mmCIF file of C-alpha atoms in Angstrom:
data_model
loop_
_atom_site.group_PDB
_atom_site.id
_atom_site.type_symbol
_atom_site.label_atom_id
_atom_site.label_comp_id
_atom_site.label_asym_id
_atom_site.label_seq_id
_atom_site.Cartn_x
_atom_site.Cartn_y
_atom_site.Cartn_z
ATOM 1 C CA MET H 1 0.002 -0.005 -0.002
ATOM 2 C CA PRO H 2 1.274 3.478 -0.813
ATOM 3 C CA LYS H 3 2.149 5.687 2.136
ATOM 4 C CA VAL H 4 -0.247 8.587 2.816
ATOM 5 C CA LYS H 5 1.419 11.829 3.780
ATOM 6 C CA LYS H 6 0.166 13.367 6.982
ATOM 7 C CA ILE H 7 -0.748 17.040 6.667
ATOM 8 C CA LYS H 8 0.135 19.112 9.698
ATOM 9 C CA LYS H 9 -2.566 21.553 10.790
ATOM 10 C CA THR H 10 -1.191 25.041 11.383
ATOM 11 C CA THR H 11 -2.896 27.333 13.834
ATOM 12 C CA ALA H 12 -4.728 30.297 12.257
ATOM 13 C CA VAL H 13 -3.123 33.732 12.627
ATOM 14 C CA PRO H 14 -5.332 35.932 14.807
ATOM 15 C CA ALA H 15 -7.005 38.850 13.029
ATOM 16 C CA TYR H 16 -5.421 42.275 13.513
ATOM 17 C CA ASN H 17 -7.403 44.351 15.978
ATOM 18 C CA ALA H 18 -6.660 48.047 15.527
ATOM 19 C CA ALA H 19 -8.600 49.032 18.661
ATOM 20 C CA LYS H 20 -6.515 46.763 20.907
ATOM 21 C CA SER H 21 -3.183 47.644 19.336
ATOM 22 C CA THR H 22 -3.719 51.428 19.554
ATOM 23 C CA LYS H 23 -5.269 51.432 23.007
ATOM 24 C CA LYS H 24 -3.930 54.370 24.992
ATOM 25 C CA VAL H 25 -2.850 53.852 28.509
ATOM 26 C CA ALA H 26 -4.548 56.330 30.833
ATOM 27 C CA ASN H 27 -2.283 58.613 32.779
ATOM 28 C CA PRO H 28 -3.077 58.218 36.496
ATOM 29 C CA LEU H 29 -1.875 61.773 37.193
ATOM 30 C CA ILE H 30 -4.464 63.418 34.924
ATOM 31 C CA GLU H 31 -7.965 63.438 36.351
ATOM 32 C CA LYS H 32 -10.867 62.795 33.935
ATOM 33 C CA ARG H 33 -13.374 65.678 34.024
ATOM 34 C CA PRO H 34 -16.305 65.102 31.621
ATOM 35 C CA LYS H 35 -18.291 68.210 30.610
ATOM 36 C CA ASN H 36 -21.810 68.758 31.860
ATOM 37 C CA PHE H 37 -24.042 70.540 29.330
ATOM 38 C CA SER H 38 -27.135 70.761 31.546
ATOM 39 C CA ILE H 39 -28.576 74.124 32.708
ATOM 40 C CA GLY H 40 -25.991 76.105 34.604
ATOM 41 C CA GLY H 41 -23.229 73.751 33.471
ATOM 42 C CA ASP H 42 -20.595 74.070 30.774
ATOM 43 C CA ILE H 43 -20.956 76.321 27.699
ATOM 44 C CA GLN H 44 -22.748 74.578 24.857
ATOM 45 C CA PRO H 45 -20.707 73.781 21.725
ATOM 46 C CA SER H 46 -21.332 76.017 18.670
ATOM 47 C CA ARG H 47 -24.032 74.625 16.357
ATOM 48 C CA ASP H 48 -25.575 75.658 13.042
ATOM 49 C CA LEU H 49 -28.714 77.513 14.207
ATOM 50 C CA ARG H 50 -29.805 78.947 10.826
ATOM 51 C CA ARG H 51 -32.826 76.683 10.840
ATOM 52 C CA PHE H 52 -34.048 78.267 14.074
ATOM 53 C CA VAL H 53 -33.411 81.910 13.064
ATOM 54 C CA LYS H 54 -36.451 84.150 12.819
ATOM 55 C CA TRP H 55 -35.798 85.802 9.470
ATOM 56 C CA PRO H 56 -36.954 89.364 8.720
ATOM 57 C CA LYS H 57 -40.548 89.644 7.530
ATOM 58 C CA TYR H 58 -39.642 90.620 3.940
ATOM 59 C CA VAL H 59 -37.472 87.478 3.608
ATOM 60 C CA ARG H 60 -40.281 85.270 4.929
ATOM 61 C CA LEU H 61 -42.777 86.893 2.514
ATOM 62 C CA GLN H 62 -40.408 86.344 -0.437
ATOM 63 C CA ARG H 63 -40.025 82.655 0.436
ATOM 64 C CA GLN H 64 -43.731 82.117 1.065
ATOM 65 C CA LYS H 65 -44.593 83.825 -2.236
ATOM 66 C CA LYS H 66 -42.129 81.614 -4.139
ATOM 67 C CA THR H 67 -43.553 78.470 -2.522
ATOM 68 C CA LEU H 68 -47.134 79.515 -3.341
ATOM 69 C CA TYR H 69 -46.217 80.175 -6.969
ATOM 70 C CA GLN H 70 -44.799 76.630 -7.144
ATOM 71 C CA ARG H 71 -47.758 74.892 -5.476
ATOM 72 C CA LEU H 72 -50.790 76.828 -6.698
ATOM 73 C CA LYS H 73 -51.939 77.006 -10.308
ATOM 74 C CA VAL H 74 -50.696 80.348 -11.670
ATOM 75 C CA PRO H 75 -52.773 81.972 -14.474
ATOM 76 C CA PRO H 76 -51.006 82.645 -17.806
ATOM 77 C CA SER H 77 -51.137 86.446 -17.420
ATOM 78 C CA VAL H 78 -49.008 86.158 -14.235
ATOM 79 C CA ASN H 79 -46.977 83.107 -15.303
ATOM 80 C CA GLN H 80 -45.597 84.948 -18.362
ATOM 81 C CA PHE H 81 -43.343 86.970 -16.008
ATOM 82 C CA SER H 82 -41.418 83.782 -15.101
ATOM 83 C CA GLN H 83 -40.230 83.508 -18.743
ATOM 84 C CA THR H 84 -37.362 85.989 -18.735
ATOM 85 C CA LEU H 85 -34.843 86.869 -21.421
ATOM 86 C CA ASP H 86 -31.824 84.523 -21.706
ATOM 87 C CA LYS H 87 -28.506 85.622 -20.241
ATOM 88 C CA SER H 88 -26.556 86.405 -23.437
ATOM 89 C CA THR H 89 -29.374 88.508 -24.969
ATOM 90 C CA ALA H 90 -29.918 90.305 -21.661
ATOM 91 C CA THR H 91 -26.186 91.152 -21.486
ATOM 92 C CA ASN H 92 -26.302 92.696 -24.986
ATOM 93 C CA LEU H 93 -29.486 94.579 -24.072
ATOM 94 C CA PHE H 94 -27.983 96.148 -20.944
ATOM 95 C CA LYS H 95 -24.817 97.066 -22.866
ATOM 96 C CA LEU H 96 -26.995 99.041 -25.265
ATOM 97 C CA LEU H 97 -29.074 100.621 -22.455
ATOM 98 C CA LYS H 98 -25.889 101.688 -20.640
ATOM 99 C CA LYS H 99 -24.974 103.946 -23.596
ATOM 100 C CA TYR H 100 -28.289 105.819 -23.318
ATOM 101 C CA LYS H 101 -28.465 106.480 -19.585
ATOM 102 C CA PRO H 102 -30.283 109.728 -18.715
ATOM 103 C CA GLU H 103 -28.165 112.391 -17.040
ATOM 104 C CA THR H 104 -27.943 112.516 -13.231
ATOM 105 C CA SER H 105 -29.091 115.543 -11.224
ATOM 106 C CA ALA H 106 -25.426 116.581 -10.724
ATOM 107 C CA GLU H 107 -24.751 116.395 -14.484
ATOM 108 C CA LYS H 108 -27.892 118.410 -15.202
ATOM 109 C CA LYS H 109 -26.855 121.067 -12.685
ATOM 110 C CA GLU H 110 -23.409 121.308 -14.296
ATOM 111 C CA ARG H 111 -24.926 121.569 -17.798
ATOM 112 C CA LEU H 112 -27.338 124.352 -16.769
ATOM 113 C CA LYS H 113 -24.484 126.194 -15.040
ATOM 114 C CA SER H 114 -22.267 126.035 -18.127
ATOM 115 C CA MET H 115 -25.220 127.236 -20.264
ATOM 116 C CA ALA H 116 -25.764 130.177 -17.913
ATOM 117 C CA ASP H 117 -22.047 131.091 -17.993
ATOM 118 C CA ALA H 118 -22.096 131.001 -21.797
ATOM 119 C CA GLY H 119 -25.274 133.113 -21.853
ATOM 120 C CA LYS H 120 -27.348 130.495 -23.713
ATOM 121 C CA THR H 121 -31.099 130.323 -23.195
ATOM 122 C CA GLU H 122 -32.031 127.459 -25.546
ATOM 123 C CA ALA H 123 -31.469 123.879 -24.420
ATOM 124 C CA GLY H 124 -30.282 122.784 -27.903
ATOM 125 C CA LYS H 125 -30.843 119.403 -29.508
ATOM 126 C CA LYS H 126 -32.874 116.907 -27.451
ATOM 127 C CA PRO H 127 -30.625 114.095 -26.118
ATOM 128 C CA VAL H 128 -31.307 110.445 -27.070
ATOM 129 C CA VAL H 129 -31.905 108.612 -23.768
ATOM 130 C CA VAL H 130 -33.839 105.680 -22.325
ATOM 131 C CA LYS H 131 -37.400 106.555 -21.231
ATOM 132 C CA TYR H 132 -38.845 105.306 -17.935
ATOM 133 C CA GLY H 133 -41.965 105.615 -15.789
ATOM 134 C CA LEU H 134 -45.158 103.595 -16.261
ATOM 135 C CA ASN H 135 -47.356 106.465 -17.473
ATOM 136 C CA HIS H 136 -44.666 107.883 -19.765
ATOM 137 C CA VAL H 137 -43.867 104.500 -21.362
ATOM 138 C CA THR H 138 -47.582 103.664 -21.766
ATOM 139 C CA ALA H 139 -48.124 106.941 -23.613
ATOM 140 C CA LEU H 140 -45.136 106.188 -25.910
ATOM 141 C CA ILE H 141 -46.531 102.709 -26.670
ATOM 142 C CA GLU H 142 -49.982 104.125 -27.491
ATOM 143 C CA LYS H 143 -48.412 106.735 -29.792
ATOM 144 C CA LYS H 144 -46.255 103.956 -31.396
ATOM 145 C CA LYS H 145 -43.054 105.869 -30.631
ATOM 146 C CA ALA H 146 -41.489 103.018 -28.651
ATOM 147 C CA GLN H 147 -39.053 100.754 -30.537
ATOM 148 C CA LEU H 148 -38.427 98.321 -27.650
ATOM 149 C CA VAL H 149 -40.112 97.942 -24.248
ATOM 150 C CA ILE H 150 -38.310 96.257 -21.324
ATOM 151 C CA ILE H 151 -40.446 95.042 -18.383
ATOM 152 C CA ALA H 152 -39.132 93.814 -14.998
ATOM 153 C CA HIS H 153 -40.222 90.318 -13.887
ATOM 154 C CA ASP H 154 -40.534 91.117 -10.158
ATOM 155 C CA VAL H 155 -42.780 94.194 -10.032
ATOM 156 C CA ASP H 156 -44.889 94.217 -6.889
ATOM 157 C CA PRO H 157 -47.888 94.454 -7.108
ATOM 158 C CA ILE H 158 -47.835 92.618 -10.453
ATOM 159 C CA GLU H 159 -51.096 94.340 -11.498
ATOM 160 C CA LEU H 160 -49.032 97.455 -12.368
ATOM 161 C CA VAL H 161 -47.557 95.784 -15.461
ATOM 162 C CA VAL H 162 -49.656 92.630 -16.018
ATOM 163 C CA TRP H 163 -51.533 94.306 -18.907
ATOM 164 C CA MET H 164 -48.495 95.771 -20.659
ATOM 165 C CA PRO H 165 -47.463 92.723 -22.783
ATOM 166 C CA ALA H 166 -51.016 92.611 -24.222
ATOM 167 C CA LEU H 167 -50.845 96.340 -25.068
ATOM 168 C CA CYS H 168 -47.439 95.890 -26.764
ATOM 169 C CA ARG H 169 -48.830 92.959 -28.750
ATOM 170 C CA LYS H 170 -51.883 95.007 -29.801
ATOM 171 C CA MET H 171 -49.765 97.979 -30.912
ATOM 172 C CA ASN H 172 -47.214 95.610 -32.567
ATOM 173 C CA ILE H 173 -44.302 96.868 -30.444
ATOM 174 C CA PRO H 174 -41.467 94.475 -29.424
ATOM 175 C CA TYR H 175 -41.334 93.817 -25.673
ATOM 176 C CA CYS H 176 -39.289 91.600 -23.381
ATOM 177 C CA ILE H 177 -39.258 90.603 -19.711
ATOM 178 C CA VAL H 178 -35.934 90.758 -17.859
ATOM 179 C CA LYS H 179 -34.812 89.820 -14.378
ATOM 180 C CA GLY H 180 -34.678 92.533 -11.786
ATOM 181 C CA LYS H 181 -36.449 95.849 -11.340
ATOM 182 C CA ALA H 182 -33.343 96.955 -9.398
ATOM 183 C CA ARG H 183 -31.187 96.249 -12.465
ATOM 184 C CA LEU H 184 -33.479 98.409 -14.600
ATOM 185 C CA GLY H 185 -33.372 101.082 -11.881
ATOM 186 C CA GLN H 186 -29.560 101.254 -12.131
ATOM 187 C CA VAL H 187 -29.862 102.267 -15.793
ATOM 188 C CA VAL H 188 -31.968 105.358 -14.945
ATOM 189 C CA HIS H 189 -30.293 106.235 -11.606
ATOM 190 C CA LYS H 190 -33.208 105.030 -9.453
ATOM 191 C CA LYS H 191 -33.611 102.303 -6.832
ATOM 192 C CA THR H 192 -36.040 100.384 -9.031
ATOM 193 C CA ALA H 193 -37.796 100.766 -12.374
ATOM 194 C CA ALA H 194 -40.812 98.695 -13.470
ATOM 195 C CA VAL H 195 -40.430 99.392 -17.190
ATOM 196 C CA LEU H 196 -37.990 101.039 -19.621
ATOM 197 C CA CYS H 197 -38.429 102.048 -23.240
ATOM 198 C CA VAL H 198 -36.059 102.708 -26.154
ATOM 199 C CA THR H 199 -37.449 105.282 -28.605
ATOM 200 C CA ALA H 200 -34.356 106.062 -30.685
ATOM 201 C CA VAL H 201 -30.660 105.171 -30.963
ATOM 202 C CA LYS H 202 -27.616 106.604 -32.731
ATOM 203 C CA ALA H 203 -26.709 105.407 -36.227
ATOM 204 C CA GLU H 204 -23.831 103.219 -34.974
ATOM 205 C CA ASP H 205 -26.161 101.277 -32.603
ATOM 206 C CA LYS H 206 -29.022 100.653 -35.047
ATOM 207 C CA ASN H 207 -27.664 97.249 -36.079
ATOM 208 C CA SER H 208 -27.426 95.976 -32.477
ATOM 209 C CA LEU H 209 -30.947 97.284 -31.747
ATOM 210 C CA ASN H 210 -32.329 95.499 -34.820
ATOM 211 C CA ASN H 211 -30.697 92.229 -33.706
ATOM 212 C CA LEU H 212 -32.219 92.603 -30.233
ATOM 213 C CA VAL H 213 -35.653 93.428 -31.671
ATOM 214 C CA ALA H 214 -35.525 90.345 -33.932
ATOM 215 C CA SER H 215 -34.556 88.087 -31.008
ATOM 216 C CA VAL H 216 -37.207 89.599 -28.707
ATOM 217 C CA LYS H 217 -39.962 89.299 -31.321
ATOM 218 C CA THR H 218 -39.189 85.591 -31.797
ATOM 219 C CA ASN H 219 -39.290 84.880 -28.050
ATOM 220 C CA TYR H 220 -42.223 87.064 -27.001
ATOM 221 C CA ASN H 221 -44.373 88.740 -29.681
ATOM 222 C CA ASP H 222 -44.543 85.748 -32.037
ATOM 223 C CA ARG H 223 -45.204 83.349 -29.131
ATOM 224 C CA PHE H 224 -47.977 85.476 -27.579
ATOM 225 C CA ASP H 225 -50.768 82.947 -28.272
ATOM 226 C CA GLU H 226 -48.704 80.126 -26.746
ATOM 227 C CA ILE H 227 -47.780 82.234 -23.685
ATOM 228 C CA ARG H 228 -51.456 83.208 -23.269
ATOM 229 C CA ARG H 229 -52.425 79.554 -22.826
ATOM 230 C CA THR H 230 -49.539 78.348 -20.626
ATOM 231 C CA TRP H 231 -50.405 77.960 -16.932
ATOM 232 C CA GLY H 232 -47.762 77.769 -14.219
ATOM 233 C CA GLY H 233 -47.284 76.245 -10.773
ATOM 234 C CA GLY H 234 -49.199 73.184 -9.546
ATOM 235 C CA LYS H 235 -46.052 71.154 -8.789
#
């Protein structure tokens, strides 16, 4: 019979225990003093308490309004103000508006002073500037003098401008909705502006205005029937 080799059983190597190997030996000279965070005890550790902050009323109203617009069904006339101009077109628009800022009160004072020193009585040629003010812009639209109307998306109350897109459509005047009444206000040296209007530009800027008008007409005037039927909210 052939001899069978005996296999020796080797003892298994114990698993490495990191907790046991790195166990610190307590120093008997240092006394352990655990902190007590109960009332009158140790100072509480700093925590993120933003969730518990009572925010100012205007912040709470902004957030509640946004939530309501998301949850409730928003009629098309109000929902159209959520469809703002895209970033690249808006940048080109504000570049153009910046060139036609109306003069500040200090600039006007300086101009009148220089006219008085020169002995002039006539104001001269009327400057080409951006027009603003709800009543003024409405009158320009009705007289068909406006070439482009810019409306802010966050006018409060919205009833001030909710009818303006329909008027622009009726009078066949290009209009657009942009983000920020404060941004429009900066153009005309005011805190806010609900609506701006371009009536004329210089010869060198006519091409850029025509490009803007073409883009705006495609996005707003030509899509008026679609916008009129699109409801918002209800998520």
